[in-house]
């Protein structure tokens, strides 16, 4: 099935560090979403982006909708242990289907 | 408000069997989507239901089917199970199909032996 390219695949960082991850696609999307999944649970929506160039924050999280509409970035500032999990980007097609990225596994060490 | 519930949480089946998974959306939500999550393929869209009608379908074989009831509860069925069907099956509900606020359930972990 179709997937978005998400990088990096995994990250091991120290508490307090900033984190950056991104998603790229060969297709244009009208909406970009970022989710976080904790072990044993379903993904939870973190940020939704609706316009090219849009920059949106949610606490220590900031995401941007790329100008080309084919990419998106998520930054986490001053990471804390509870940031551990798998982060997924998702793009919404014109058919309304959500296409998910391959995920970035984040590990935070004290 | 109760979240999305999925039953059962864990299931073990053998090849060739069939399985039915259930999803109860958040009260008032009428759109239900199903996803398959595997380590190798990530989250793959299966199908979406709204008002008892399948609105969208992913690229899965016909062995995968679903339905939605008048109370918005949804079931998905997989027939003639294969080893590769082992996965976490996630259900997500939203108020309406285009709502970006999709709330996911905890999933059903299916293991096919």
JSON list of C-alpha atoms in Angstrom, two decimals:
[
{"chain": "A", "resi": 1, "resn": "UNK", "atom": "CA", "xyz": [0.00, 0.00, 0.00]},
{"chain": "A", "resi": 2, "resn": "UNK", "atom": "CA", "xyz": [0.96, 3.63, -0.35]},
{"chain": "A", "resi": 3, "resn": "UNK", "atom": "CA", "xyz": [3.09, 5.11, 2.44]},
{"chain": "A", "resi": 4, "resn": "UNK", "atom": "CA", "xyz": [4.82, 8.35, 3.17]},
{"chain": "A", "resi": 5, "resn": "UNK", "atom": "CA", "xyz": [8.58, 8.42, 3.66]},
{"chain": "A", "resi": 6, "resn": "UNK", "atom": "CA", "xyz": [9.25, 9.40, 7.24]},
{"chain": "A", "resi": 7, "resn": "UNK", "atom": "CA", "xyz": [12.68, 10.01, 8.74]},
{"chain": "A", "resi": 8, "resn": "UNK", "atom": "CA", "xyz": [14.51, 9.27, 10.83]},
{"chain": "A", "resi": 9, "resn": "UNK", "atom": "CA", "xyz": [13.29, 5.76, 11.52]},
{"chain": "A", "resi": 10, "resn": "UNK", "atom": "CA", "xyz": [14.39, 5.98, 15.14]},
{"chain": "A", "resi": 11, "resn": "UNK", "atom": "CA", "xyz": [16.02, 8.47, 17.47]},
{"chain": "A", "resi": 12, "resn": "UNK", "atom": "CA", "xyz": [17.81, 8.06, 20.78]},
{"chain": "A", "resi": 13, "resn": "UNK", "atom": "CA", "xyz": [18.21, 11.37, 22.55]},
{"chain": "A", "resi": 14, "resn": "UNK", "atom": "CA", "xyz": [18.93, 12.76, 25.97]},
{"chain": "A", "resi": 15, "resn": "UNK", "atom": "CA", "xyz": [16.26, 14.48, 28.04]},
{"chain": "A", "resi": 16, "resn": "UNK", "atom": "CA", "xyz": [16.21, 18.20, 27.29]},
{"chain": "A", "resi": 17, "resn": "UNK", "atom": "CA", "xyz": [17.34, 17.89, 23.69]},
{"chain": "A", "resi": 18, "resn": "UNK", "atom": "CA", "xyz": [15.28, 19.08, 20.74]},
{"chain": "A", "resi": 19, "resn": "UNK", "atom": "CA", "xyz": [13.94, 16.61, 18.17]},
{"chain": "A", "resi": 20, "resn": "UNK", "atom": "CA", "xyz": [13.16, 17.00, 14.47]},
{"chain": "A", "resi": 21, "resn": "UNK", "atom": "CA", "xyz": [11.47, 14.56, 12.14]},
{"chain": "A", "resi": 22, "resn": "UNK", "atom": "CA", "xyz": [9.95, 14.89, 8.69]},
{"chain": "A", "resi": 23, "resn": "UNK", "atom": "CA", "xyz": [7.74, 13.28, 6.09]},
{"chain": "A", "resi": 24, "resn": "UNK", "atom": "CA", "xyz": [7.93, 13.47, 2.33]},
{"chain": "A", "resi": 25, "resn": "UNK", "atom": "CA", "xyz": [5.55, 12.31, -0.35]},
{"chain": "A", "resi": 26, "resn": "UNK", "atom": "CA", "xyz": [5.48, 12.08, -4.12]},
{"chain": "A", "resi": 27, "resn": "UNK", "atom": "CA", "xyz": [1.84, 13.24, -3.97]},
{"chain": "A", "resi": 28, "resn": "UNK", "atom": "CA", "xyz": [0.29, 16.50, -2.91]},
{"chain": "A", "resi": 29, "resn": "UNK", "atom": "CA", "xyz": [-1.81, 16.47, 0.22]},
{"chain": "A", "resi": 30, "resn": "UNK", "atom": "CA", "xyz": [-4.40, 18.99, 1.36]},
{"chain": "A", "resi": 31, "resn": "UNK", "atom": "CA", "xyz": [-3.98, 18.14, 5.03]},
{"chain": "A", "resi": 32, "resn": "UNK", "atom": "CA", "xyz": [-1.06, 16.92, 7.10]},
{"chain": "A", "resi": 33, "resn": "UNK", "atom": "CA", "xyz": [-1.53, 15.32, 10.50]},
{"chain": "A", "resi": 34, "resn": "UNK", "atom": "CA", "xyz": [0.91, 14.23, 13.19]},
{"chain": "A", "resi": 35, "resn": "UNK", "atom": "CA", "xyz": [0.08, 11.42, 15.62]},
{"chain": "A", "resi": 36, "resn": "UNK", "atom": "CA", "xyz": [1.82, 9.82, 18.58]},
{"chain": "A", "resi": 37, "resn": "UNK", "atom": "CA", "xyz": [1.36, 6.17, 19.54]},
{"chain": "A", "resi": 38, "resn": "UNK", "atom": "CA", "xyz": [2.21, 4.81, 22.98]},
{"chain": "A", "resi": 39, "resn": "UNK", "atom": "CA", "xyz": [2.75, 1.07, 23.51]},
{"chain": "A", "resi": 40, "resn": "UNK", "atom": "CA", "xyz": [-0.51, -0.86, 23.62]},
{"chain": "A", "resi": 41, "resn": "UNK", "atom": "CA", "xyz": [-2.60, 2.10, 22.51]},
{"chain": "A", "resi": 42, "resn": "UNK", "atom": "CA", "xyz": [-3.93, 3.62, 19.32]},
{"chain": "A", "resi": 43, "resn": "UNK", "atom": "CA", "xyz": [-2.41, 6.78, 17.78]},
{"chain": "A", "resi": 44, "resn": "UNK", "atom": "CA", "xyz": [-3.41, 10.13, 19.28]},
{"chain": "A", "resi": 45, "resn": "UNK", "atom": "CA", "xyz": [-3.65, 13.27, 17.14]},
{"chain": "A", "resi": 46, "resn": "UNK", "atom": "CA", "xyz": [-1.05, 15.90, 18.08]},
{"chain": "A", "resi": 47, "resn": "UNK", "atom": "CA", "xyz": [-1.27, 18.57, 15.38]},
{"chain": "A", "resi": 48, "resn": "UNK", "atom": "CA", "xyz": [-3.32, 19.13, 12.21]},
{"chain": "A", "resi": 49, "resn": "UNK", "atom": "CA", "xyz": [-2.13, 21.37, 9.34]},
{"chain": "A", "resi": 50, "resn": "UNK", "atom": "CA", "xyz": [-4.47, 22.63, 6.62]},
{"chain": "A", "resi": 51, "resn": "UNK", "atom": "CA", "xyz": [-2.57, 25.17, 4.47]},
{"chain": "A", "resi": 52, "resn": "UNK", "atom": "CA", "xyz": [0.76, 25.14, 2.66]},
{"chain": "A", "resi": 53, "resn": "UNK", "atom": "CA", "xyz": [3.32, 27.06, 4.72]},
{"chain": "A", "resi": 54, "resn": "UNK", "atom": "CA", "xyz": [1.24, 26.79, 7.90]},
{"chain": "A", "resi": 55, "resn": "UNK", "atom": "CA", "xyz": [3.20, 26.59, 11.14]},
{"chain": "A", "resi": 56, "resn": "UNK", "atom": "CA", "xyz": [1.28, 25.32, 14.18]},
{"chain": "A", "resi": 57, "resn": "UNK", "atom": "CA", "xyz": [2.31, 24.71, 17.77]},
{"chain": "A", "resi": 58, "resn": "UNK", "atom": "CA", "xyz": [0.91, 22.53, 20.52]},
{"chain": "A", "resi": 59, "resn": "UNK", "atom": "CA", "xyz": [2.92, 23.13, 23.67]},
{"chain": "A", "resi": 60, "resn": "UNK", "atom": "CA", "xyz": [6.48, 21.98, 23.01]},
{"chain": "A", "resi": 61, "resn": "UNK", "atom": "CA", "xyz": [5.48, 20.59, 19.62]},
{"chain": "A", "resi": 62, "resn": "UNK", "atom": "CA", "xyz": [5.68, 22.59, 16.40]},
{"chain": "A", "resi": 63, "resn": "UNK", "atom": "CA", "xyz": [4.75, 21.31, 12.95]},
{"chain": "A", "resi": 64, "resn": "UNK", "atom": "CA", "xyz": [4.89, 22.84, 9.51]},
{"chain": "A", "resi": 65, "resn": "UNK", "atom": "CA", "xyz": [3.05, 22.15, 6.27]},
{"chain": "A", "resi": 66, "resn": "UNK", "atom": "CA", "xyz": [5.63, 22.33, 3.48]},
{"chain": "A", "resi": 67, "resn": "UNK", "atom": "CA", "xyz": [5.24, 24.93, 0.73]},
{"chain": "A", "resi": 68, "resn": "UNK", "atom": "CA", "xyz": [5.25, 22.25, -1.96]},
{"chain": "A", "resi": 69, "resn": "UNK", "atom": "CA", "xyz": [2.44, 20.41, -0.07]},
{"chain": "A", "resi": 70, "resn": "UNK", "atom": "CA", "xyz": [4.55, 17.28, -0.39]},
{"chain": "A", "resi": 71, "resn": "UNK", "atom": "CA", "xyz": [6.26, 17.43, 2.99]},
{"chain": "A", "resi": 72, "resn": "UNK", "atom": "CA", "xyz": [5.81, 18.23, 6.64]},
{"chain": "A", "resi": 73, "resn": "UNK", "atom": "CA", "xyz": [8.04, 18.62, 9.68]},
{"chain": "A", "resi": 74, "resn": "UNK", "atom": "CA", "xyz": [7.55, 18.05, 13.40]},
{"chain": "A", "resi": 75, "resn": "UNK", "atom": "CA", "xyz": [9.80, 19.51, 16.06]},
{"chain": "A", "resi": 76, "resn": "UNK", "atom": "CA", "xyz": [9.76, 18.70, 19.76]},
{"chain": "A", "resi": 77, "resn": "UNK", "atom": "CA", "xyz": [11.62, 21.09, 22.03]},
{"chain": "A", "resi": 78, "resn": "UNK", "atom": "CA", "xyz": [13.17, 20.25, 25.40]},
{"chain": "A", "resi": 79, "resn": "UNK", "atom": "CA", "xyz": [12.24, 16.56, 25.28]},
{"chain": "A", "resi": 80, "resn": "UNK", "atom": "CA", "xyz": [11.03, 14.80, 28.42]},
{"chain": "A", "resi": 81, "resn": "UNK", "atom": "CA", "xyz": [10.71, 11.07, 29.21]},
{"chain": "A", "resi": 82, "resn": "UNK", "atom": "CA", "xyz": [6.98, 10.97, 28.42]},
{"chain": "A", "resi": 83, "resn": "UNK", "atom": "CA", "xyz": [7.77, 11.98, 24.81]},
{"chain": "A", "resi": 84, "resn": "UNK", "atom": "CA", "xyz": [8.84, 8.37, 24.25]},
{"chain": "A", "resi": 85, "resn": "UNK", "atom": "CA", "xyz": [6.72, 6.65, 21.63]},
{"chain": "A", "resi": 86, "resn": "UNK", "atom": "CA", "xyz": [6.22, 6.30, 17.89]},
{"chain": "A", "resi": 87, "resn": "UNK", "atom": "CA", "xyz": [5.38, 9.43, 15.91]},
{"chain": "A", "resi": 88, "resn": "UNK", "atom": "CA", "xyz": [3.45, 9.14, 12.66]},
{"chain": "A", "resi": 89, "resn": "UNK", "atom": "CA", "xyz": [2.74, 11.68, 9.98]},
{"chain": "A", "resi": 90, "resn": "UNK", "atom": "CA", "xyz": [-0.36, 11.27, 7.84]},
{"chain": "A", "resi": 91, "resn": "UNK", "atom": "CA", "xyz": [-1.55, 12.98, 4.70]},
{"chain": "A", "resi": 92, "resn": "UNK", "atom": "CA", "xyz": [-5.14, 13.23, 3.57]},
{"chain": "A", "resi": 93, "resn": "UNK", "atom": "CA", "xyz": [-5.75, 12.48, -0.09]},
{"chain": "A", "resi": 94, "resn": "UNK", "atom": "CA", "xyz": [-8.40, 14.12, -2.22]},
{"chain": "A", "resi": 95, "resn": "UNK", "atom": "CA", "xyz": [-10.44, 10.93, -1.72]},
{"chain": "A", "resi": 96, "resn": "UNK", "atom": "CA", "xyz": [-10.31, 11.65, 2.04]},
{"chain": "A", "resi": 97, "resn": "UNK", "atom": "CA", "xyz": [-8.21, 8.55, 2.70]},
{"chain": "A", "resi": 98, "resn": "UNK", "atom": "CA", "xyz": [-5.48, 8.99, 5.29]},
{"chain": "A", "resi": 99, "resn": "UNK", "atom": "CA", "xyz": [-2.03, 7.77, 4.23]},
{"chain": "A", "resi": 100, "resn": "UNK", "atom": "CA", "xyz": [0.36, 7.20, 7.13]},
{"chain": "A", "resi": 101, "resn": "UNK", "atom": "CA", "xyz": [4.12, 7.55, 7.33]},
{"chain": "A", "resi": 102, "resn": "UNK", "atom": "CA", "xyz": [6.38, 4.72, 8.37]},
{"chain": "A", "resi": 103, "resn": "UNK", "atom": "CA", "xyz": [6.84, 6.13, 11.86]},
{"chain": "A", "resi": 104, "resn": "UNK", "atom": "CA", "xyz": [9.70, 7.55, 13.93]},
{"chain": "A", "resi": 105, "resn": "UNK", "atom": "CA", "xyz": [10.47, 5.70, 17.14]},
{"chain": "A", "resi": 106, "resn": "UNK", "atom": "CA", "xyz": [11.66, 8.14, 19.81]},
{"chain": "A", "resi": 107, "resn": "UNK", "atom": "CA", "xyz": [13.59, 7.06, 22.88]},
{"chain": "A", "resi": 108, "resn": "UNK", "atom": "CA", "xyz": [14.50, 9.63, 25.54]},
{"chain": "A", "resi": 109, "resn": "UNK", "atom": "CA", "xyz": [17.21, 8.92, 28.09]},
{"chain": "A", "resi": 110, "resn": "UNK", "atom": "CA", "xyz": [17.38, 10.77, 31.42]},
{"chain": "B", "resi": 1, "resn": "UNK", "atom": "CA", "xyz": [-17.38, 10.35, 27.28]},
{"chain": "B", "resi": 2, "resn": "UNK", "atom": "CA", "xyz": [-16.17, 6.81, 26.69]},
{"chain": "B", "resi": 3, "resn": "UNK", "atom": "CA", "xyz": [-13.50, 6.37, 24.04]},
{"chain": "B", "resi": 4, "resn": "UNK", "atom": "CA", "xyz": [-13.43, 4.00, 21.10]},
{"chain": "B", "resi": 5, "resn": "UNK", "atom": "CA", "xyz": [-13.67, 0.41, 22.25]},
{"chain": "B", "resi": 6, "resn": "UNK", "atom": "CA", "xyz": [-12.51, -2.63, 20.33]},
{"chain": "B", "resi": 7, "resn": "UNK", "atom": "CA", "xyz": [-13.15, -6.26, 21.10]},
{"chain": "B", "resi": 8, "resn": "UNK", "atom": "CA", "xyz": [-11.51, -8.59, 21.51]},
{"chain": "B", "resi": 9, "resn": "UNK", "atom": "CA", "xyz": [-8.15, -7.08, 22.45]},
{"chain": "B", "resi": 10, "resn": "UNK", "atom": "CA", "xyz": [-6.22, -10.22, 21.56]},
{"chain": "B", "resi": 11, "resn": "UNK", "atom": "CA", "xyz": [-7.02, -13.10, 19.25]},
{"chain": "B", "resi": 12, "resn": "UNK", "atom": "CA", "xyz": [-5.16, -16.19, 18.12]},
{"chain": "B", "resi": 13, "resn": "UNK", "atom": "CA", "xyz": [-6.38, -18.05, 15.04]},
{"chain": "B", "resi": 14, "resn": "UNK", "atom": "CA", "xyz": [-4.98, -20.62, 12.65]},
{"chain": "B", "resi": 15, "resn": "UNK", "atom": "CA", "xyz": [-4.57, -20.37, 8.90]},
{"chain": "B", "resi": 16, "resn": "UNK", "atom": "CA", "xyz": [-7.78, -20.84, 6.97]},
{"chain": "B", "resi": 17, "resn": "UNK", "atom": "CA", "xyz": [-10.05, -19.72, 9.78]},
{"chain": "B", "resi": 18, "resn": "UNK", "atom": "CA", "xyz": [-12.09, -16.56, 9.71]},
{"chain": "B", "resi": 19, "resn": "UNK", "atom": "CA", "xyz": [-12.31, -13.79, 12.29]},
{"chain": "B", "resi": 20, "resn": "UNK", "atom": "CA", "xyz": [-14.67, -10.95, 13.19]},
{"chain": "B", "resi": 21, "resn": "UNK", "atom": "CA", "xyz": [-13.48, -7.86, 15.02]},
{"chain": "B", "resi": 22, "resn": "UNK", "atom": "CA", "xyz": [-15.77, -5.31, 16.61]},
{"chain": "B", "resi": 23, "resn": "UNK", "atom": "CA", "xyz": [-15.52, -1.56, 17.10]},
{"chain": "B", "resi": 24, "resn": "UNK", "atom": "CA", "xyz": [-17.79, 0.75, 19.09]},
{"chain": "B", "resi": 25, "resn": "UNK", "atom": "CA", "xyz": [-17.19, 4.40, 18.21]},
{"chain": "B", "resi": 26, "resn": "UNK", "atom": "CA", "xyz": [-17.43, 7.34, 20.54]},
{"chain": "B", "resi": 27, "resn": "UNK", "atom": "CA", "xyz": [-21.06, 8.22, 21.22]},
{"chain": "B", "resi": 28, "resn": "UNK", "atom": "CA", "xyz": [-22.31, 10.56, 18.49]},
{"chain": "B", "resi": 29, "resn": "UNK", "atom": "CA", "xyz": [-19.57, 9.65, 16.03]},
{"chain": "B", "resi": 30, "resn": "UNK", "atom": "CA", "xyz": [-20.94, 8.28, 12.79]},
{"chain": "B", "resi": 31, "resn": "UNK", "atom": "CA", "xyz": [-17.77, 7.63, 10.80]},
{"chain": "B", "resi": 32, "resn": "UNK", "atom": "CA", "xyz": [-15.62, 4.57, 11.47]},
{"chain": "B", "resi": 33, "resn": "UNK", "atom": "CA", "xyz": [-12.34, 3.72, 9.76]},
{"chain": "B", "resi": 34, "resn": "UNK", "atom": "CA", "xyz": [-10.26, 0.56, 10.01]},
{"chain": "B", "resi": 35, "resn": "UNK", "atom": "CA", "xyz": [-6.49, 0.26, 9.70]},
{"chain": "B", "resi": 36, "resn": "UNK", "atom": "CA", "xyz": [-4.02, -2.62, 9.73]},
{"chain": "B", "resi": 37, "resn": "UNK", "atom": "CA", "xyz": [-0.73, -1.98, 11.51]},
{"chain": "B", "resi": 38, "resn": "UNK", "atom": "CA", "xyz": [2.29, -4.23, 11.01]},
{"chain": "B", "resi": 39, "resn": "UNK", "atom": "CA", "xyz": [5.98, -3.60, 11.75]},
{"chain": "B", "resi": 40, "resn": "UNK", "atom": "CA", "xyz": [6.91, -3.94, 8.09]},
{"chain": "B", "resi": 41, "resn": "UNK", "atom": "CA", "xyz": [4.05, -2.06, 6.41]},
{"chain": "B", "resi": 42, "resn": "UNK", "atom": "CA", "xyz": [3.09, 0.47, 9.06]},
{"chain": "B", "resi": 43, "resn": "UNK", "atom": "CA", "xyz": [-0.50, 1.73, 9.21]},
{"chain": "B", "resi": 44, "resn": "UNK", "atom": "CA", "xyz": [-2.51, 0.75, 6.16]},
{"chain": "B", "resi": 45, "resn": "UNK", "atom": "CA", "xyz": [-6.04, 2.00, 5.49]},
{"chain": "B", "resi": 46, "resn": "UNK", "atom": "CA", "xyz": [-8.60, -0.79, 5.16]},
{"chain": "B", "resi": 47, "resn": "UNK", "atom": "CA", "xyz": [-11.98, 0.90, 4.80]},
{"chain": "B", "resi": 48, "resn": "UNK", "atom": "CA", "xyz": [-14.23, 3.65, 6.07]},
{"chain": "B", "resi": 49, "resn": "UNK", "atom": "CA", "xyz": [-17.93, 3.49, 6.91]},
{"chain": "B", "resi": 50, "resn": "UNK", "atom": "CA", "xyz": [-20.43, 6.27, 7.34]},
{"chain": "B", "resi": 51, "resn": "UNK", "atom": "CA", "xyz": [-24.17, 5.88, 7.82]},
{"chain": "B", "resi": 52, "resn": "UNK", "atom": "CA", "xyz": [-23.91, 2.12, 7.26]},
{"chain": "B", "resi": 53, "resn": "UNK", "atom": "CA", "xyz": [-22.27, 2.63, 3.84]},
{"chain": "B", "resi": 54, "resn": "UNK", "atom": "CA", "xyz": [-18.70, 1.90, 2.84]},
{"chain": "B", "resi": 55, "resn": "UNK", "atom": "CA", "xyz": [-17.33, 5.23, 1.75]},
{"chain": "B", "resi": 56, "resn": "UNK", "atom": "CA", "xyz": [-13.71, 4.37, 1.02]},
{"chain": "B", "resi": 57, "resn": "UNK", "atom": "CA", "xyz": [-11.68, 1.23, 0.59]},
{"chain": "B", "resi": 58, "resn": "UNK", "atom": "CA", "xyz": [-7.97, 0.54, 0.73]},
{"chain": "B", "resi": 59, "resn": "UNK", "atom": "CA", "xyz": [-5.94, -1.90, -1.35]},
{"chain": "B", "resi": 60, "resn": "UNK", "atom": "CA", "xyz": [-6.74, -5.12, 0.45]},
{"chain": "B", "resi": 61, "resn": "UNK", "atom": "CA", "xyz": [-8.04, -8.38, -1.01]},
{"chain": "B", "resi": 62, "resn": "UNK", "atom": "CA", "xyz": [-11.70, -9.30, -0.88]},
{"chain": "B", "resi": 63, "resn": "UNK", "atom": "CA", "xyz": [-11.05, -11.54, 2.13]},
{"chain": "B", "resi": 64, "resn": "UNK", "atom": "CA", "xyz": [-11.23, -8.33, 4.16]},
{"chain": "B", "resi": 65, "resn": "UNK", "atom": "CA", "xyz": [-14.73, -6.99, 4.56]},
{"chain": "B", "resi": 66, "resn": "UNK", "atom": "CA", "xyz": [-16.64, -4.83, 6.95]},
{"chain": "B", "resi": 67, "resn": "UNK", "atom": "CA", "xyz": [-19.98, -3.38, 7.82]},
{"chain": "B", "resi": 68, "resn": "UNK", "atom": "CA", "xyz": [-21.55, -0.72, 9.96]},
{"chain": "B", "resi": 69, "resn": "UNK", "atom": "CA", "xyz": [-24.77, -0.97, 11.92]},
{"chain": "B", "resi": 70, "resn": "UNK", "atom": "CA", "xyz": [-27.45, 1.63, 12.48]},
{"chain": "B", "resi": 71, "resn": "UNK", "atom": "CA", "xyz": [-25.95, 2.49, 15.89]},
{"chain": "B", "resi": 72, "resn": "UNK", "atom": "CA", "xyz": [-22.62, 3.23, 14.14]},
{"chain": "B", "resi": 73, "resn": "UNK", "atom": "CA", "xyz": [-20.91, 0.17, 15.60]},
{"chain": "B", "resi": 74, "resn": "UNK", "atom": "CA", "xyz": [-18.73, -1.52, 13.04]},
{"chain": "B", "resi": 75, "resn": "UNK", "atom": "CA", "xyz": [-17.34, -4.97, 12.43]},
{"chain": "B", "resi": 76, "resn": "UNK", "atom": "CA", "xyz": [-14.62, -6.18, 10.14]},
{"chain": "B", "resi": 77, "resn": "UNK", "atom": "CA", "xyz": [-14.24, -9.74, 8.96]},
{"chain": "B", "resi": 78, "resn": "UNK", "atom": "CA", "xyz": [-11.23, -11.54, 7.56]},
{"chain": "B", "resi": 79, "resn": "UNK", "atom": "CA", "xyz": [-11.87, -14.88, 5.91]},
{"chain": "B", "resi": 80, "resn": "UNK", "atom": "CA", "xyz": [-9.41, -17.63, 5.02]},
{"chain": "B", "resi": 81, "resn": "UNK", "atom": "CA", "xyz": [-6.75, -16.22, 7.32]},
{"chain": "B", "resi": 82, "resn": "UNK", "atom": "CA", "xyz": [-3.12, -16.18, 6.19]},
{"chain": "B", "resi": 83, "resn": "UNK", "atom": "CA", "xyz": [0.02, -15.86, 8.29]},
{"chain": "B", "resi": 84, "resn": "UNK", "atom": "CA", "xyz": [0.55, -12.39, 6.88]},
{"chain": "B", "resi": 85, "resn": "UNK", "atom": "CA", "xyz": [-2.74, -11.21, 8.36]},
{"chain": "B", "resi": 86, "resn": "UNK", "atom": "CA", "xyz": [-1.11, -11.16, 11.81]},
{"chain": "B", "resi": 87, "resn": "UNK", "atom": "CA", "xyz": [-1.28, -7.51, 12.80]},
{"chain": "B", "resi": 88, "resn": "UNK", "atom": "CA", "xyz": [-2.77, -4.90, 15.09]},
{"chain": "B", "resi": 89, "resn": "UNK", "atom": "CA", "xyz": [-6.16, -3.87, 13.71]},
{"chain": "B", "resi": 90, "resn": "UNK", "atom": "CA", "xyz": [-7.09, -0.35, 14.68]},
{"chain": "B", "resi": 91, "resn": "UNK", "atom": "CA", "xyz": [-10.46, 1.29, 14.52]},
{"chain": "B", "resi": 92, "resn": "UNK", "atom": "CA", "xyz": [-10.89, 5.08, 14.49]},
{"chain": "B", "resi": 93, "resn": "UNK", "atom": "CA", "xyz": [-14.07, 7.09, 14.83]},
{"chain": "B", "resi": 94, "resn": "UNK", "atom": "CA", "xyz": [-14.92, 10.66, 13.94]},
{"chain": "B", "resi": 95, "resn": "UNK", "atom": "CA", "xyz": [-18.02, 12.81, 13.85]},
{"chain": "B", "resi": 96, "resn": "UNK", "atom": "CA", "xyz": [-18.08, 12.78, 10.07]},
{"chain": "B", "resi": 97, "resn": "UNK", "atom": "CA", "xyz": [-15.89, 11.40, 7.26]},
{"chain": "B", "resi": 98, "resn": "UNK", "atom": "CA", "xyz": [-13.75, 14.48, 6.63]},
{"chain": "B", "resi": 99, "resn": "UNK", "atom": "CA", "xyz": [-13.13, 15.33, 10.27]},
{"chain": "B", "resi": 100, "resn": "UNK", "atom": "CA", "xyz": [-9.41, 15.34, 10.97]},
{"chain": "B", "resi": 101, "resn": "UNK", "atom": "CA", "xyz": [-10.07, 14.50, 14.61]},
{"chain": "B", "resi": 102, "resn": "UNK", "atom": "CA", "xyz": [-10.02, 10.73, 14.30]},
{"chain": "B", "resi": 103, "resn": "UNK", "atom": "CA", "xyz": [-9.99, 8.99, 17.66]},
{"chain": "B", "resi": 104, "resn": "UNK", "atom": "CA", "xyz": [-8.34, 5.61, 17.66]},
{"chain": "B", "resi": 105, "resn": "UNK", "atom": "CA", "xyz": [-9.21, 2.60, 19.80]},
{"chain": "B", "resi": 106, "resn": "UNK", "atom": "CA", "xyz": [-6.53, 0.45, 21.46]},
{"chain": "B", "resi": 107, "resn": "UNK", "atom": "CA", "xyz": [-6.69, -2.11, 18.66]},
{"chain": "B", "resi": 108, "resn": "UNK", "atom": "CA", "xyz": [-7.15, -5.85, 18.36]},
{"chain": "B", "resi": 109, "resn": "UNK", "atom": "CA", "xyz": [-3.93, -7.86, 18.20]},
{"chain": "B", "resi": 110, "resn": "UNK", "atom": "CA", "xyz": [-4.53, -10.77, 15.79]},
{"chain": "B", "resi": 111, "resn": "UNK", "atom": "CA", "xyz": [-2.03, -13.60, 15.61]},
{"chain": "B", "resi": 112, "resn": "UNK", "atom": "CA", "xyz": [-2.41, -16.21, 12.87]},
{"chain": "B", "resi": 113, "resn": "UNK", "atom": "CA", "xyz": [-0.56, -19.48, 13.46]}
]
